[in-house]
């Protein structure tokens, strides 16, 4: 037992002696991760309308009020920023719709405004393509809303007329009707009464900046394994034989390496967490992490990251091969986990695969940390990943030991 404790201490000392080099590597990798995060954020949330939605309308009503309302709607900043209105004849609109060059065709019949006043109710014709898109469905729902507003307006006009006639003050009905029409038009054209604003983010409940900080930390921890390669692979064949003779087998060697790497990563990550908390205190970041959540999530993240690093390094014998394999593996895992591009934009196959990757568990734990949350559904998979990686490393070291002895 004393030999095991001494062995674990020596492994930890070997790794901790490399902390200055690890810190330098962390700074360099942080700059790279920051650049990637900045570029990814700009690519995803670029302020650009990728869809040019065109709607053709034919205005056959010569009434001045109709022209004024149509002009206000087509010239509205909120509507024109999404839709491109084209004024054509009814025949041209039909041809454009048949060739799928427009989203919808709108025809306002002659005498439309007068029909509203007289109660004849001429209908506005709205034609949609055969294959409905999400924009067509939204337009249909908005059309239903407009229809309800017009029904309500007409009911109000009729009720107003009947009331003034019953009270024998019909001479004041015209003035009251103008005031009522003004109210209806104000409400109908008020965008805030029609739409509700909901902020949707590809990163979920975590703000984009904080999300990419967490993603950068995950990438940084995995990439830092390249600085451990020389230390983890430095045991000679004779040294390994001595360890086996002393009763320190593959499972102890694997555990010692994971423990030492976890300790080094914990020291570095603790410093990063302190910086994040400091930035939160200065109102630069919206982070609410607490001490219990920070410690528990940090430990789980470091154990998971150490398991990945030690396992991948155990698969190689040379330093160059270890660096390449760890770099490529970490980059691929982080991409699938959504560290570069949020998981929302990835194919369904990659989304399903990401649920089984250690980098995904690490990213979820980091987001839990900055939200001051302890989630067993995220902690348990991360710990299970660490245990599985430890077992795989032990098995690999055992197989390689047998091959060497032969």
mmCIF file of C-alpha atoms in Angstrom:
data_model
loop_
_atom_site.group_PDB
_atom_site.id
_atom_site.type_symbol
_atom_site.label_atom_id
_atom_site.label_comp_id
_atom_site.label_asym_id
_atom_site.label_seq_id
_atom_site.Cartn_x
_atom_site.Cartn_y
_atom_site.Cartn_z
ATOM 1 C CA UNK A 1 0.000 0.000 0.000
ATOM 2 C CA UNK A 2 2.855 2.396 0.847
ATOM 3 C CA UNK A 3 4.453 1.627 -2.513
ATOM 4 C CA UNK A 4 1.228 2.536 -4.289
ATOM 5 C CA UNK A 5 0.879 5.831 -2.424
ATOM 6 C CA UNK A 6 4.537 6.634 -3.150
ATOM 7 C CA UNK A 7 4.000 5.787 -6.825
ATOM 8 C CA UNK A 8 0.951 8.089 -7.053
ATOM 9 C CA UNK A 9 2.895 10.904 -5.368
ATOM 10 C CA UNK A 10 5.786 10.534 -7.800
ATOM 11 C CA UNK A 11 3.419 10.563 -10.777
ATOM 12 C CA UNK A 12 1.765 13.751 -9.520
ATOM 13 C CA UNK A 13 5.158 15.421 -8.912
ATOM 14 C CA UNK A 14 6.320 14.536 -12.419
ATOM 15 C CA UNK A 15 3.271 16.188 -13.962
ATOM 16 C CA UNK A 16 3.267 19.213 -11.661
ATOM 17 C CA UNK A 17 6.895 19.944 -12.551
ATOM 18 C CA UNK A 18 5.677 20.523 -16.102
ATOM 19 C CA UNK A 19 3.142 23.170 -15.034
ATOM 20 C CA UNK A 20 5.183 26.144 -16.363
ATOM 21 C CA UNK A 21 5.304 24.533 -19.827
ATOM 22 C CA UNK A 22 1.640 23.562 -19.531
ATOM 23 C CA UNK A 23 0.713 27.129 -18.601
ATOM 24 C CA UNK A 24 2.558 28.483 -21.633
ATOM 25 C CA UNK A 25 0.736 25.984 -23.825
ATOM 26 C CA UNK A 26 -2.564 26.963 -22.220
ATOM 27 C CA UNK A 27 -2.013 30.621 -23.082
ATOM 28 C CA UNK A 28 -1.187 29.794 -26.700
ATOM 29 C CA UNK A 29 -4.159 27.460 -27.071
ATOM 30 C CA UNK A 30 -6.442 30.026 -25.410
ATOM 31 C CA UNK A 31 -5.602 32.525 -28.126
ATOM 32 C CA UNK A 32 -6.398 29.956 -30.814
ATOM 33 C CA UNK A 33 -9.638 28.908 -29.096
ATOM 34 C CA UNK A 34 -10.647 32.556 -28.672
ATOM 35 C CA UNK A 35 -10.084 33.257 -32.357
ATOM 36 C CA UNK A 36 -12.149 30.206 -33.336
ATOM 37 C CA UNK A 37 -14.962 31.183 -30.978
ATOM 38 C CA UNK A 38 -15.010 34.769 -32.288
ATOM 39 C CA UNK A 39 -15.136 33.662 -35.923
ATOM 40 C CA UNK A 40 -17.782 31.007 -35.230
ATOM 41 C CA UNK A 41 -19.993 33.508 -33.425
ATOM 42 C CA UNK A 42 -19.733 35.956 -36.314
ATOM 43 C CA UNK A 43 -20.560 33.244 -38.855
ATOM 44 C CA UNK A 44 -23.642 32.015 -37.001
ATOM 45 C CA UNK A 45 -25.168 35.318 -35.943
ATOM 46 C CA UNK A 46 -24.319 37.423 -38.947
ATOM 47 C CA UNK A 47 -26.988 40.085 -39.439
ATOM 48 C CA UNK A 48 -28.094 39.085 -42.897
ATOM 49 C CA UNK A 49 -31.405 38.066 -44.458
ATOM 50 C CA UNK A 50 -30.556 34.959 -46.467
ATOM 51 C CA UNK A 51 -34.097 34.531 -47.867
ATOM 52 C CA UNK A 52 -35.428 37.012 -50.407
ATOM 53 C CA UNK A 53 -39.179 36.591 -49.892
ATOM 54 C CA UNK A 54 -41.104 38.207 -52.747
ATOM 55 C CA UNK A 55 -44.850 38.866 -52.723
ATOM 56 C CA UNK A 56 -46.691 40.239 -55.759
ATOM 57 C CA UNK A 57 -49.806 42.353 -55.330
ATOM 58 C CA UNK A 58 -52.316 43.775 -57.762
ATOM 59 C CA UNK A 59 -54.113 46.953 -56.657
ATOM 60 C CA UNK A 60 -57.305 47.393 -58.651
ATOM 61 C CA UNK A 61 -59.091 49.604 -56.126
ATOM 62 C CA UNK A 62 -58.607 53.291 -56.966
ATOM 63 C CA UNK A 63 -59.777 54.493 -53.557
ATOM 64 C CA UNK A 64 -57.290 56.891 -51.943
ATOM 65 C CA UNK A 65 -57.681 55.235 -48.532
ATOM 66 C CA UNK A 66 -56.826 51.807 -50.008
ATOM 67 C CA UNK A 67 -53.695 53.159 -51.676
ATOM 68 C CA UNK A 68 -52.607 54.864 -48.476
ATOM 69 C CA UNK A 69 -52.994 51.705 -46.362
ATOM 70 C CA UNK A 70 -51.231 49.505 -48.946
ATOM 71 C CA UNK A 71 -48.388 52.033 -49.164
ATOM 72 C CA UNK A 72 -48.012 52.093 -45.394
ATOM 73 C CA UNK A 73 -47.876 48.297 -45.198
ATOM 74 C CA UNK A 74 -45.470 47.702 -48.078
ATOM 75 C CA UNK A 75 -43.230 50.550 -46.918
ATOM 76 C CA UNK A 76 -43.095 49.459 -43.284
ATOM 77 C CA UNK A 77 -39.532 48.842 -42.090
ATOM 78 C CA UNK A 78 -40.474 45.672 -40.203
ATOM 79 C CA UNK A 79 -42.262 44.167 -43.215
ATOM 80 C CA UNK A 80 -39.939 45.361 -45.991
ATOM 81 C CA UNK A 81 -36.933 43.960 -44.091
ATOM 82 C CA UNK A 82 -38.422 40.485 -44.560
ATOM 83 C CA UNK A 83 -40.579 40.731 -47.697
ATOM 84 C CA UNK A 84 -40.028 42.281 -51.087
ATOM 85 C CA UNK A 85 -43.352 43.558 -52.488
ATOM 86 C CA UNK A 86 -43.800 43.708 -56.269
ATOM 87 C CA UNK A 87 -46.762 45.589 -57.763
ATOM 88 C CA UNK A 88 -47.989 43.820 -60.908
ATOM 89 C CA UNK A 89 -51.201 43.026 -62.718
ATOM 90 C CA UNK A 90 -53.318 40.043 -61.707
ATOM 91 C CA UNK A 91 -52.200 38.087 -64.770
ATOM 92 C CA UNK A 92 -48.520 38.719 -64.120
ATOM 93 C CA UNK A 93 -48.912 37.721 -60.473
ATOM 94 C CA UNK A 94 -50.477 34.413 -61.518
ATOM 95 C CA UNK A 95 -47.617 33.685 -63.915
ATOM 96 C CA UNK A 96 -44.983 34.482 -61.271
ATOM 97 C CA UNK A 97 -46.746 32.219 -58.783
ATOM 98 C CA UNK A 98 -46.918 29.322 -61.250
ATOM 99 C CA UNK A 99 -43.152 29.544 -61.798
ATOM 100 C CA UNK A 100 -42.472 29.652 -58.011
ATOM 101 C CA UNK A 101 -40.854 33.087 -58.302
ATOM 102 C CA UNK A 102 -42.980 34.612 -55.532
ATOM 103 C CA UNK A 103 -44.293 33.424 -52.184
ATOM 104 C CA UNK A 104 -47.856 34.672 -52.691
ATOM 105 C CA UNK A 105 -50.063 36.683 -54.986
ATOM 106 C CA UNK A 106 -52.468 39.274 -53.531
ATOM 107 C CA UNK A 107 -55.270 40.914 -55.527
ATOM 108 C CA UNK A 108 -57.252 43.818 -54.048
ATOM 109 C CA UNK A 109 -60.492 44.099 -56.088
ATOM 110 C CA UNK A 110 -61.978 47.291 -57.418
ATOM 111 C CA UNK A 111 -64.324 48.998 -54.973
ATOM 112 C CA UNK A 112 -62.872 47.146 -51.977
ATOM 113 C CA UNK A 113 -62.885 50.101 -49.571
ATOM 114 C CA UNK A 114 -66.397 51.218 -50.586
ATOM 115 C CA UNK A 115 -67.626 47.648 -50.084
ATOM 116 C CA UNK A 116 -66.473 47.788 -46.479
ATOM 117 C CA UNK A 117 -68.491 50.927 -45.936
ATOM 118 C CA UNK A 118 -71.620 49.573 -47.605
ATOM 119 C CA UNK A 119 -71.447 46.070 -46.148
ATOM 120 C CA UNK A 120 -70.968 44.175 -49.445
ATOM 121 C CA UNK A 121 -67.527 42.928 -48.304
ATOM 122 C CA UNK A 122 -65.487 42.304 -51.435
ATOM 123 C CA UNK A 123 -62.794 39.742 -50.643
ATOM 124 C CA UNK A 124 -59.068 40.203 -51.133
ATOM 125 C CA UNK A 125 -57.784 37.236 -53.131
ATOM 126 C CA UNK A 126 -54.593 35.643 -51.774
ATOM 127 C CA UNK A 127 -53.083 32.844 -53.872
ATOM 128 C CA UNK A 128 -50.373 30.554 -52.511
ATOM 129 C CA UNK A 129 -48.099 28.052 -54.296
ATOM 130 C CA UNK A 130 -49.043 24.377 -54.378
ATOM 131 C CA UNK A 131 -46.109 23.455 -52.138
ATOM 132 C CA UNK A 132 -46.510 25.412 -48.930
ATOM 133 C CA UNK A 133 -43.370 26.552 -47.111
ATOM 134 C CA UNK A 134 -43.038 27.721 -43.525
ATOM 135 C CA UNK A 135 -43.412 31.297 -44.797
ATOM 136 C CA UNK A 136 -46.653 30.397 -46.570
ATOM 137 C CA UNK A 137 -48.065 28.887 -43.385
ATOM 138 C CA UNK A 138 -47.170 32.038 -41.424
ATOM 139 C CA UNK A 139 -48.845 34.158 -44.119
ATOM 140 C CA UNK A 140 -52.001 32.045 -43.860
ATOM 141 C CA UNK A 141 -52.154 32.579 -40.097
ATOM 142 C CA UNK A 142 -51.620 36.330 -40.502
ATOM 143 C CA UNK A 143 -54.394 36.385 -43.116
ATOM 144 C CA UNK A 144 -56.758 34.774 -40.620
ATOM 145 C CA UNK A 145 -55.808 37.423 -38.066
ATOM 146 C CA UNK A 146 -56.549 40.218 -40.568
ATOM 147 C CA UNK A 147 -59.895 38.612 -41.400
ATOM 148 C CA UNK A 148 -60.844 38.564 -37.723
ATOM 149 C CA UNK A 149 -59.852 42.236 -37.377
ATOM 150 C CA UNK A 150 -62.050 43.187 -40.354
ATOM 151 C CA UNK A 151 -64.990 41.181 -38.976
ATOM 152 C CA UNK A 152 -64.596 42.930 -35.649
ATOM 153 C CA UNK A 153 -64.386 46.341 -37.337
ATOM 154 C CA UNK A 154 -67.539 45.777 -39.352
ATOM 155 C CA UNK A 155 -69.437 44.515 -36.323
ATOM 156 C CA UNK A 156 -68.354 47.648 -34.479
ATOM 157 C CA UNK A 157 -69.574 49.898 -37.307
ATOM 158 C CA UNK A 158 -72.975 48.203 -37.442
ATOM 159 C CA UNK A 159 -73.357 48.289 -33.675
ATOM 160 C CA UNK A 160 -72.407 51.966 -33.588
ATOM 161 C CA UNK A 161 -74.962 52.804 -36.297
ATOM 162 C CA UNK A 162 -77.757 50.894 -34.572
ATOM 163 C CA UNK A 163 -76.956 52.516 -31.223
ATOM 164 C CA UNK A 164 -76.995 56.092 -32.559
ATOM 165 C CA UNK A 165 -80.181 55.410 -34.540
ATOM 166 C CA UNK A 166 -81.894 53.979 -31.462
ATOM 167 C CA UNK A 167 -80.869 57.033 -29.438
ATOM 168 C CA UNK A 168 -82.126 59.308 -32.233
ATOM 169 C CA UNK A 169 -78.750 61.065 -32.610
ATOM 170 C CA UNK A 170 -77.833 59.684 -36.023
ATOM 171 C CA UNK A 171 -76.325 63.029 -37.092
ATOM 172 C CA UNK A 172 -73.356 62.317 -34.778
ATOM 173 C CA UNK A 173 -72.815 58.802 -36.148
ATOM 174 C CA UNK A 174 -70.511 59.883 -38.963
ATOM 175 C CA UNK A 175 -68.078 61.625 -36.600
ATOM 176 C CA UNK A 176 -68.158 58.692 -34.171
ATOM 177 C CA UNK A 177 -67.623 56.273 -37.063
ATOM 178 C CA UNK A 178 -64.499 58.139 -38.182
ATOM 179 C CA UNK A 179 -63.116 57.970 -34.631
ATOM 180 C CA UNK A 180 -63.880 54.234 -34.475
ATOM 181 C CA UNK A 181 -62.198 53.595 -37.840
ATOM 182 C CA UNK A 182 -59.152 55.469 -36.616
ATOM 183 C CA UNK A 183 -58.981 53.229 -33.565
ATOM 184 C CA UNK A 184 -59.303 50.064 -35.649
ATOM 185 C CA UNK A 185 -56.650 51.173 -38.125
ATOM 186 C CA UNK A 186 -54.279 52.083 -35.308
ATOM 187 C CA UNK A 187 -54.661 48.666 -33.705
ATOM 188 C CA UNK A 188 -54.535 46.798 -36.996
ATOM 189 C CA UNK A 189 -51.318 48.466 -38.111
ATOM 190 C CA UNK A 190 -49.678 48.289 -34.699
ATOM 191 C CA UNK A 191 -46.985 45.598 -34.977
ATOM 192 C CA UNK A 192 -46.737 45.148 -31.203
ATOM 193 C CA UNK A 193 -50.381 44.080 -30.997
ATOM 194 C CA UNK A 194 -49.875 41.389 -33.648
ATOM 195 C CA UNK A 195 -46.458 39.930 -32.845
ATOM 196 C CA UNK A 196 -44.751 38.818 -29.674
ATOM 197 C CA UNK A 197 -40.982 39.000 -29.436
ATOM 198 C CA UNK A 198 -39.151 35.848 -28.378
ATOM 199 C CA UNK A 199 -35.374 35.683 -28.325
ATOM 200 C CA UNK A 200 -34.134 32.394 -29.758
ATOM 201 C CA UNK A 201 -30.516 31.334 -29.365
ATOM 202 C CA UNK A 202 -28.680 28.384 -30.880
ATOM 203 C CA UNK A 203 -26.850 27.985 -27.590
ATOM 204 C CA UNK A 204 -30.009 27.553 -25.503
ATOM 205 C CA UNK A 205 -30.211 29.206 -22.086
ATOM 206 C CA UNK A 206 -26.504 30.077 -22.121
ATOM 207 C CA UNK A 207 -25.551 33.381 -23.825
ATOM 208 C CA UNK A 208 -23.381 33.037 -26.924
ATOM 209 C CA UNK A 209 -20.288 34.608 -25.365
ATOM 210 C CA UNK A 210 -20.442 32.420 -22.257
ATOM 211 C CA UNK A 211 -21.167 29.334 -24.358
ATOM 212 C CA UNK A 212 -18.038 29.811 -26.444
ATOM 213 C CA UNK A 213 -15.976 30.428 -23.325
ATOM 214 C CA UNK A 214 -17.113 27.017 -22.049
ATOM 215 C CA UNK A 215 -16.431 25.430 -25.445
ATOM 216 C CA UNK A 216 -12.989 27.028 -25.541
ATOM 217 C CA UNK A 217 -12.167 25.675 -22.071
ATOM 218 C CA UNK A 218 -13.152 22.144 -23.149
ATOM 219 C CA UNK A 219 -11.013 22.363 -26.273
ATOM 220 C CA UNK A 220 -8.158 23.843 -24.261
ATOM 221 C CA UNK A 221 -8.197 21.066 -21.643
ATOM 222 C CA UNK A 222 -8.098 18.328 -24.278
ATOM 223 C CA UNK A 223 -5.412 20.045 -26.347
ATOM 224 C CA UNK A 224 -3.251 20.518 -23.239
ATOM 225 C CA UNK A 225 -2.726 16.768 -23.321
ATOM 226 C CA UNK A 226 -0.052 17.401 -25.928
ATOM 227 C CA UNK A 227 2.112 18.951 -23.195
ATOM 228 C CA UNK A 228 1.803 15.780 -21.074
ATOM 229 C CA UNK A 229 2.950 13.379 -23.767
ATOM 230 C CA UNK A 230 6.663 13.426 -22.944
ATOM 231 C CA UNK A 231 6.008 12.881 -19.223
ATOM 232 C CA UNK A 232 3.392 10.181 -19.684
ATOM 233 C CA UNK A 233 5.510 8.254 -22.198
ATOM 234 C CA UNK A 234 8.840 8.689 -20.380
ATOM 235 C CA UNK A 235 8.784 5.323 -18.562
ATOM 236 C CA UNK A 236 11.393 3.013 -20.014
ATOM 237 C CA UNK A 237 10.874 -0.703 -20.511
ATOM 238 C CA UNK A 238 13.073 -1.501 -17.509
ATOM 239 C CA UNK A 239 11.117 0.963 -15.352
ATOM 240 C CA UNK A 240 7.840 -0.653 -16.295
ATOM 241 C CA UNK A 241 9.224 -4.111 -15.479
ATOM 242 C CA UNK A 242 10.344 -2.857 -12.061
ATOM 243 C CA UNK A 243 6.859 -1.500 -11.420
ATOM 244 C CA UNK A 244 5.265 -4.792 -12.377
ATOM 245 C CA UNK A 245 7.670 -6.668 -10.105
ATOM 246 C CA UNK A 246 6.753 -4.335 -7.228
ATOM 247 C CA UNK A 247 3.089 -5.246 -7.659
ATOM 248 C CA UNK A 248 2.135 -2.039 -9.448
ATOM 249 C CA UNK A 249 0.206 -3.371 -12.417
ATOM 250 C CA UNK A 250 -1.513 -1.824 -15.403
ATOM 251 C CA UNK A 251 -4.557 -0.703 -13.428
ATOM 252 C CA UNK A 252 -2.386 1.221 -10.939
ATOM 253 C CA UNK A 253 -0.259 2.784 -13.694
ATOM 254 C CA UNK A 254 -3.382 3.921 -15.565
ATOM 255 C CA UNK A 255 -4.969 5.277 -12.383
ATOM 256 C CA UNK A 256 -1.760 7.104 -11.403
ATOM 257 C CA UNK A 257 -1.498 8.784 -14.791
ATOM 258 C CA UNK A 258 -5.164 9.832 -14.788
ATOM 259 C CA UNK A 259 -4.892 11.092 -11.201
ATOM 260 C CA UNK A 260 -1.798 13.189 -11.922
ATOM 261 C CA UNK A 261 -3.214 14.680 -15.134
ATOM 262 C CA UNK A 262 -6.533 15.421 -13.368
ATOM 263 C CA UNK A 263 -4.669 17.253 -10.606
ATOM 264 C CA UNK A 264 -2.758 19.421 -13.072
ATOM 265 C CA UNK A 265 -5.910 20.192 -15.061
ATOM 266 C CA UNK A 266 -7.812 20.987 -11.858
ATOM 267 C CA UNK A 267 -5.184 23.577 -10.874
ATOM 268 C CA UNK A 268 -5.351 25.217 -14.297
ATOM 269 C CA UNK A 269 -9.140 25.080 -14.552
ATOM 270 C CA UNK A 270 -9.553 26.476 -11.031
ATOM 271 C CA UNK A 271 -7.563 29.507 -12.099
ATOM 272 C CA UNK A 272 -9.771 29.895 -15.164
ATOM 273 C CA UNK A 273 -12.914 29.651 -13.031
ATOM 274 C CA UNK A 274 -11.587 32.388 -10.744
ATOM 275 C CA UNK A 275 -11.030 34.621 -13.775
ATOM 276 C CA UNK A 276 -14.600 33.931 -14.983
ATOM 277 C CA UNK A 277 -16.014 34.757 -11.537
ATOM 278 C CA UNK A 278 -13.973 37.978 -11.492
ATOM 279 C CA UNK A 279 -15.318 38.983 -14.916
ATOM 280 C CA UNK A 280 -18.810 38.224 -13.655
ATOM 281 C CA UNK A 281 -18.256 40.483 -10.639
ATOM 282 C CA UNK A 282 -17.254 43.267 -13.052
ATOM 283 C CA UNK A 283 -20.509 42.668 -15.013
ATOM 284 C CA UNK A 284 -18.558 41.641 -18.103
ATOM 285 C CA UNK A 285 -20.007 38.119 -18.110
ATOM 286 C CA UNK A 286 -23.441 36.938 -16.986
ATOM 287 C CA UNK A 287 -22.204 34.117 -14.743
ATOM 288 C CA UNK A 288 -23.723 33.043 -11.422
ATOM 289 C CA UNK A 289 -21.446 30.176 -10.432
ATOM 290 C CA UNK A 290 -21.207 29.168 -6.761
ATOM 291 C CA UNK A 291 -18.506 27.300 -4.853
ATOM 292 C CA UNK A 292 -20.224 23.842 -4.577
ATOM 293 C CA UNK A 293 -21.230 23.797 -8.253
ATOM 294 C CA UNK A 294 -17.807 25.079 -9.324
ATOM 295 C CA UNK A 295 -15.866 22.449 -7.364
ATOM 296 C CA UNK A 296 -18.052 19.478 -8.259
ATOM 297 C CA UNK A 297 -18.310 20.287 -11.962
ATOM 298 C CA UNK A 298 -14.604 21.151 -12.179
ATOM 299 C CA UNK A 299 -13.591 17.807 -10.662
ATOM 300 C CA UNK A 300 -15.857 15.896 -13.057
ATOM 301 C CA UNK A 301 -14.594 17.843 -16.078
ATOM 302 C CA UNK A 302 -10.949 17.267 -15.147
ATOM 303 C CA UNK A 303 -11.433 13.529 -14.567
ATOM 304 C CA UNK A 304 -13.207 13.158 -17.896
ATOM 305 C CA UNK A 305 -10.555 15.170 -19.754
ATOM 306 C CA UNK A 306 -7.710 13.257 -18.067
ATOM 307 C CA UNK A 307 -9.309 9.954 -19.075
ATOM 308 C CA UNK A 308 -9.433 11.051 -22.718
ATOM 309 C CA UNK A 309 -5.845 12.313 -22.704
ATOM 310 C CA UNK A 310 -4.301 9.281 -21.007
ATOM 311 C CA UNK A 311 -6.249 6.804 -23.145
ATOM 312 C CA UNK A 312 -5.302 8.445 -26.457
ATOM 313 C CA UNK A 313 -1.649 8.786 -25.428
ATOM 314 C CA UNK A 314 -1.581 5.129 -24.350
ATOM 315 C CA UNK A 315 -2.445 4.152 -27.923
ATOM 316 C CA UNK A 316 0.806 5.619 -29.265
ATOM 317 C CA UNK A 317 4.500 5.098 -28.601
ATOM 318 C CA UNK A 318 6.124 8.142 -30.198
ATOM 319 C CA UNK A 319 5.704 11.784 -29.250
ATOM 320 C CA UNK A 320 4.831 12.973 -32.762
ATOM 321 C CA UNK A 321 2.210 10.273 -33.223
ATOM 322 C CA UNK A 322 0.735 11.065 -29.825
ATOM 323 C CA UNK A 323 0.464 14.776 -30.592
ATOM 324 C CA UNK A 324 -1.176 14.175 -33.971
ATOM 325 C CA UNK A 325 -3.638 11.585 -32.662
ATOM 326 C CA UNK A 326 -4.625 13.683 -29.651
ATOM 327 C CA UNK A 327 -4.943 16.868 -31.710
ATOM 328 C CA UNK A 328 -7.089 15.251 -34.421
ATOM 329 C CA UNK A 329 -9.227 13.304 -31.945
ATOM 330 C CA UNK A 330 -9.851 16.364 -29.775
ATOM 331 C CA UNK A 331 -10.720 18.565 -32.750
ATOM 332 C CA UNK A 332 -13.164 16.009 -34.174
ATOM 333 C CA UNK A 333 -14.830 15.338 -30.807
ATOM 334 C CA UNK A 334 -15.176 19.044 -30.038
ATOM 335 C CA UNK A 335 -16.681 19.717 -33.457
ATOM 336 C CA UNK A 336 -19.288 16.962 -33.057
ATOM 337 C CA UNK A 337 -20.036 18.161 -29.509
ATOM 338 C CA UNK A 338 -20.814 21.675 -30.755
ATOM 339 C CA UNK A 339 -17.735 23.522 -29.539
ATOM 340 C CA UNK A 340 -17.139 25.186 -32.923
ATOM 341 C CA UNK A 341 -20.686 25.303 -34.280
ATOM 342 C CA UNK A 342 -23.630 24.837 -31.863
ATOM 343 C CA UNK A 343 -25.195 21.407 -31.943
ATOM 344 C CA UNK A 344 -28.426 22.875 -33.344
ATOM 345 C CA UNK A 345 -26.777 23.362 -36.760
ATOM 346 C CA UNK A 346 -25.273 19.866 -36.987
ATOM 347 C CA UNK A 347 -26.861 16.893 -38.826
ATOM 348 C CA UNK A 348 -29.052 14.549 -36.800
ATOM 349 C CA UNK A 349 -26.490 11.742 -37.055
ATOM 350 C CA UNK A 350 -23.824 13.884 -35.396
ATOM 351 C CA UNK A 351 -26.292 15.062 -32.751
ATOM 352 C CA UNK A 352 -26.989 11.452 -31.819
ATOM 353 C CA UNK A 353 -23.286 10.599 -31.786
ATOM 354 C CA UNK A 354 -22.432 13.593 -29.611
ATOM 355 C CA UNK A 355 -24.425 12.149 -26.702
ATOM 356 C CA UNK A 356 -21.760 9.454 -26.263
ATOM 357 C CA UNK A 357 -18.657 11.662 -26.487
ATOM 358 C CA UNK A 358 -16.747 12.775 -23.362
ATOM 359 C CA UNK A 359 -16.324 16.260 -24.843
ATOM 360 C CA UNK A 360 -20.123 16.661 -24.870
ATOM 361 C CA UNK A 361 -20.342 15.767 -21.176
ATOM 362 C CA UNK A 362 -17.525 18.221 -20.426
ATOM 363 C CA UNK A 363 -19.275 21.031 -22.315
ATOM 364 C CA UNK A 364 -22.539 20.403 -20.476
ATOM 365 C CA UNK A 365 -20.746 20.426 -17.137
ATOM 366 C CA UNK A 366 -19.064 23.723 -17.979
ATOM 367 C CA UNK A 367 -22.402 25.318 -18.874
ATOM 368 C CA UNK A 368 -23.838 23.945 -15.616
ATOM 369 C CA UNK A 369 -20.949 25.535 -13.750
ATOM 370 C CA UNK A 370 -21.518 29.045 -15.093
ATOM 371 C CA UNK A 371 -25.243 28.696 -14.341
ATOM 372 C CA UNK A 372 -24.514 27.603 -10.743
ATOM 373 C CA UNK A 373 -26.242 24.300 -11.337
ATOM 374 C CA UNK A 374 -25.454 20.734 -10.280
ATOM 375 C CA UNK A 375 -27.095 18.301 -12.687
ATOM 376 C CA UNK A 376 -26.861 14.552 -11.922
ATOM 377 C CA UNK A 377 -27.933 13.831 -15.513
ATOM 378 C CA UNK A 378 -24.708 15.505 -16.671
ATOM 379 C CA UNK A 379 -22.415 14.449 -13.840
ATOM 380 C CA UNK A 380 -23.148 10.718 -14.041
ATOM 381 C CA UNK A 381 -22.447 10.338 -17.805
ATOM 382 C CA UNK A 382 -19.189 12.278 -17.395
ATOM 383 C CA UNK A 383 -18.053 10.071 -14.510
ATOM 384 C CA UNK A 384 -19.094 6.944 -16.434
ATOM 385 C CA UNK A 385 -17.044 8.148 -19.410
ATOM 386 C CA UNK A 386 -14.031 8.652 -17.147
ATOM 387 C CA UNK A 387 -14.411 5.152 -15.680
ATOM 388 C CA UNK A 388 -14.780 3.564 -19.118
ATOM 389 C CA UNK A 389 -11.707 5.395 -20.399
ATOM 390 C CA UNK A 390 -9.762 4.227 -17.340
ATOM 391 C CA UNK A 391 -10.770 0.616 -18.054
ATOM 392 C CA UNK A 392 -9.836 0.942 -21.732
ATOM 393 C CA UNK A 393 -6.459 2.425 -20.776
ATOM 394 C CA UNK A 394 -5.831 -0.371 -18.294
ATOM 395 C CA UNK A 395 -6.724 -2.997 -20.902
ATOM 396 C CA UNK A 396 -4.481 -1.353 -23.488
ATOM 397 C CA UNK A 397 -1.524 -1.170 -21.074
ATOM 398 C CA UNK A 398 -2.084 -4.807 -20.091
ATOM 399 C CA UNK A 399 -2.112 -5.956 -23.727
ATOM 400 C CA UNK A 400 0.986 -3.940 -24.544
ATOM 401 C CA UNK A 401 2.757 -5.304 -21.456
ATOM 402 C CA UNK A 402 2.052 -8.868 -22.606
ATOM 403 C CA UNK A 403 3.347 -8.097 -26.065
ATOM 404 C CA UNK A 404 6.577 -6.641 -24.648
ATOM 405 C CA UNK A 405 7.162 -9.615 -22.354
ATOM 406 C CA UNK A 406 6.860 -11.975 -25.299
#
